[in-house]
mmCIF file of C-alpha atoms in Angstrom:
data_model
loop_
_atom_site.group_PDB
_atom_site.id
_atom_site.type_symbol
_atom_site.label_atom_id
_atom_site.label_comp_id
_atom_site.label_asym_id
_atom_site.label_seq_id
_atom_site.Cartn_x
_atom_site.Cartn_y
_atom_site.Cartn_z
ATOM 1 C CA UNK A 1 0.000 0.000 0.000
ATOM 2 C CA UNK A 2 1.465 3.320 -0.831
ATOM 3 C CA UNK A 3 1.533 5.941 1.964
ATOM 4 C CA UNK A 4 -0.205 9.102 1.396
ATOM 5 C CA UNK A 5 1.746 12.288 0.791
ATOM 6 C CA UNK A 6 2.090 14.440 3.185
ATOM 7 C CA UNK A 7 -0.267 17.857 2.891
ATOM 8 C CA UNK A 8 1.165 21.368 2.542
ATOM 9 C CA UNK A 9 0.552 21.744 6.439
ATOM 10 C CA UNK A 10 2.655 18.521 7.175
ATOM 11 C CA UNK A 11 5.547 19.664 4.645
ATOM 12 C CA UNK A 12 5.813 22.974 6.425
ATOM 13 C CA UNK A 13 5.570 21.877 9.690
ATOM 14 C CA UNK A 14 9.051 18.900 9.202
ATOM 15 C CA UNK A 15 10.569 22.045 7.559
ATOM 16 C CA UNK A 16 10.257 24.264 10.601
ATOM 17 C CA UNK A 17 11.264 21.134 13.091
ATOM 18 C CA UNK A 18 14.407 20.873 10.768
ATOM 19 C CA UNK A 19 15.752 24.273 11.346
ATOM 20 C CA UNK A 20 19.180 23.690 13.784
ATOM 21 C CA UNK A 21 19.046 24.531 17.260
ATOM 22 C CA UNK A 22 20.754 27.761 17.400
ATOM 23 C CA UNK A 23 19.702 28.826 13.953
ATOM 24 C CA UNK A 24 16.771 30.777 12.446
ATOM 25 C CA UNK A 25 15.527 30.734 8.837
ATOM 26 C CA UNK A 26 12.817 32.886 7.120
ATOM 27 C CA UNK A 27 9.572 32.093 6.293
ATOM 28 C CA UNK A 28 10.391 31.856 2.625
ATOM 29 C CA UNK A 29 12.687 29.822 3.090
ATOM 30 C CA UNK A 30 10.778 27.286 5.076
ATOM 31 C CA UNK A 31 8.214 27.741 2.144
ATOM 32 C CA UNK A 32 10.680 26.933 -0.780
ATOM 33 C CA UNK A 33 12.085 24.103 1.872
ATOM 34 C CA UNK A 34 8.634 22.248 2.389
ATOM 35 C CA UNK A 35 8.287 22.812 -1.923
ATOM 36 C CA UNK A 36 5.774 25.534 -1.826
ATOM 37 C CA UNK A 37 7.813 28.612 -2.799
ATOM 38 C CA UNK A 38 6.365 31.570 -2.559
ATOM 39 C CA UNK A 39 4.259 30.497 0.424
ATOM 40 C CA UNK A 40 5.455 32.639 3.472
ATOM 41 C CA UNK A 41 1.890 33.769 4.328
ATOM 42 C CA UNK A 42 1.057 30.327 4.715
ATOM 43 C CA UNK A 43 3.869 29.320 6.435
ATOM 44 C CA UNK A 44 3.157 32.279 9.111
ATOM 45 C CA UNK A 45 -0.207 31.319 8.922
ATOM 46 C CA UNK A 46 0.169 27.629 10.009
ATOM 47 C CA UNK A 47 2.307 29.321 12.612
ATOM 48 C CA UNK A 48 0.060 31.323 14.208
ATOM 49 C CA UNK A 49 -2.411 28.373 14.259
ATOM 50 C CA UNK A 50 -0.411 25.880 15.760
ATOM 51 C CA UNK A 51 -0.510 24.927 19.577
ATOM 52 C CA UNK A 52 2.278 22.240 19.889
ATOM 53 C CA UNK A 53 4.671 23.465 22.167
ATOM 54 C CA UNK A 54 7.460 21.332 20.918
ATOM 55 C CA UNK A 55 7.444 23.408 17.842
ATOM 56 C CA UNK A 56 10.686 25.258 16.977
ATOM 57 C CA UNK A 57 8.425 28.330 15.929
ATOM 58 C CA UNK A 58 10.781 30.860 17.771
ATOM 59 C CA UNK A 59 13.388 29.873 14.659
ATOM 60 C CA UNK A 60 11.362 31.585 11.490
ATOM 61 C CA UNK A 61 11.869 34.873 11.178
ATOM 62 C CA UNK A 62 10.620 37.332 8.374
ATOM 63 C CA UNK A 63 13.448 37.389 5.062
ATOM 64 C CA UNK A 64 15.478 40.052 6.755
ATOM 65 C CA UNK A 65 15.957 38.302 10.121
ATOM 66 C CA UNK A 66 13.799 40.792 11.811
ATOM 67 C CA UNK A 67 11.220 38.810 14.705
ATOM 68 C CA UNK A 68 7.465 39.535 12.989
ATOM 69 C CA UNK A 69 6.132 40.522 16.589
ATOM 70 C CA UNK A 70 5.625 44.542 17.410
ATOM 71 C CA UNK A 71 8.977 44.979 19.842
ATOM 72 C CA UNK A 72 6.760 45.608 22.894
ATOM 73 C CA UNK A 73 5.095 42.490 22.762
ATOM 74 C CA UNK A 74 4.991 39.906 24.668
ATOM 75 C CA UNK A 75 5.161 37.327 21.978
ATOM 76 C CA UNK A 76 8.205 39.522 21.113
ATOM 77 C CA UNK A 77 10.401 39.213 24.168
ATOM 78 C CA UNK A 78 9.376 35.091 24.366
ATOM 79 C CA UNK A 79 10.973 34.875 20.937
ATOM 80 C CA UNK A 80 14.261 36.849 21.481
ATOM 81 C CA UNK A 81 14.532 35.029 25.006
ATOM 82 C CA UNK A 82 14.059 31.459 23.103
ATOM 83 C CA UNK A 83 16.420 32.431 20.350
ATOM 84 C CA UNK A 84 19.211 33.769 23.080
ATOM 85 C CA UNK A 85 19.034 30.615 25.350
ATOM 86 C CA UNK A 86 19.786 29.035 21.667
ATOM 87 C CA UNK A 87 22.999 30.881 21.282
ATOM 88 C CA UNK A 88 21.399 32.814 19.072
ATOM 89 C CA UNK A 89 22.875 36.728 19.005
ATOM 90 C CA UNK A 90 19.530 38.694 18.791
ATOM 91 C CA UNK A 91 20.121 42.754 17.940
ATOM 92 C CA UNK A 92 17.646 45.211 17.868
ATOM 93 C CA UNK A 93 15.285 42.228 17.709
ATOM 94 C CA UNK A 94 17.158 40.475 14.534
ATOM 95 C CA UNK A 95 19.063 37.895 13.928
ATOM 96 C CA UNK A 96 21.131 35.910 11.049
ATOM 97 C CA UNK A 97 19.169 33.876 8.981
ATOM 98 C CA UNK A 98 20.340 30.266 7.883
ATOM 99 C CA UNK A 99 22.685 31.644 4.961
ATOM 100 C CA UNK A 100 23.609 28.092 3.573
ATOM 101 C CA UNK A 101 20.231 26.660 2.820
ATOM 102 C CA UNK A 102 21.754 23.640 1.675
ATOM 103 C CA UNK A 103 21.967 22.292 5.334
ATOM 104 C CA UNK A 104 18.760 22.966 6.056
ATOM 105 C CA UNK A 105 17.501 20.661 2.754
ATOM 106 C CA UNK A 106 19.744 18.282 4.566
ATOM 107 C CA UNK A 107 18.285 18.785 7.272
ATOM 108 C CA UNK A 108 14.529 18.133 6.220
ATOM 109 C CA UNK A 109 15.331 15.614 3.100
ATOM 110 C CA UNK A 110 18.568 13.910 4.388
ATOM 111 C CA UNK A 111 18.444 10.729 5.580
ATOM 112 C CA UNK A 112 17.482 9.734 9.286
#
């Protein structure tokens, strides 16, 4: 029996649990990752809707690195503290994206 492909929602969602500890990537990328490019809506979209808190969500970040949240949010300060217990150096509430994107296909096609 063949197994069924996995949806859009799926795709996204192994992209975004693929992204490194200690790394962020954007939500294009994360679109183009999962193999719906030009999909970042959706990708924030599924993000906002999502409750499991095992979810590496504090890792996508808008295409210039910047957090998405107003900077006297709450949500805001939750991401830049998640992102600095990471190792991650957050400035003026942005970060470096991923630059090699090949590691983060690795990542979500290599093998397990």
């Amino acid at each position: 029996m063949k197994a069924k492909p996995a949806t859009p929602e799926q795709r996204i969602l192994a992209a975004i649990r693929a992204v490194p500890r200690g790394q962020a990537a954007s939500y294009g990328a994360i679109a183009r990752r999962a193999g719906l490019p030009g999909r970042a809506r959706l990708v924030a979209r599924i993000l906002g809707q999502n409750d499991d808190p095992a979810l590496p969500w504090h890792r996508i970040l808008r295409s210039d690195g910047r957090i998405a949240f107003p900077a006297d949010s709450p949500e805001f300060l939750e991401q830049s503290q998640r992102l600095r217990a990471e190792g991650v150096d957050v400035r003026n509430g942005r970060v470096r994206l991923l630059e090699d994107e090949a590691t983060l296909d690795a990542a979500v096609w290599g093998p397990r």
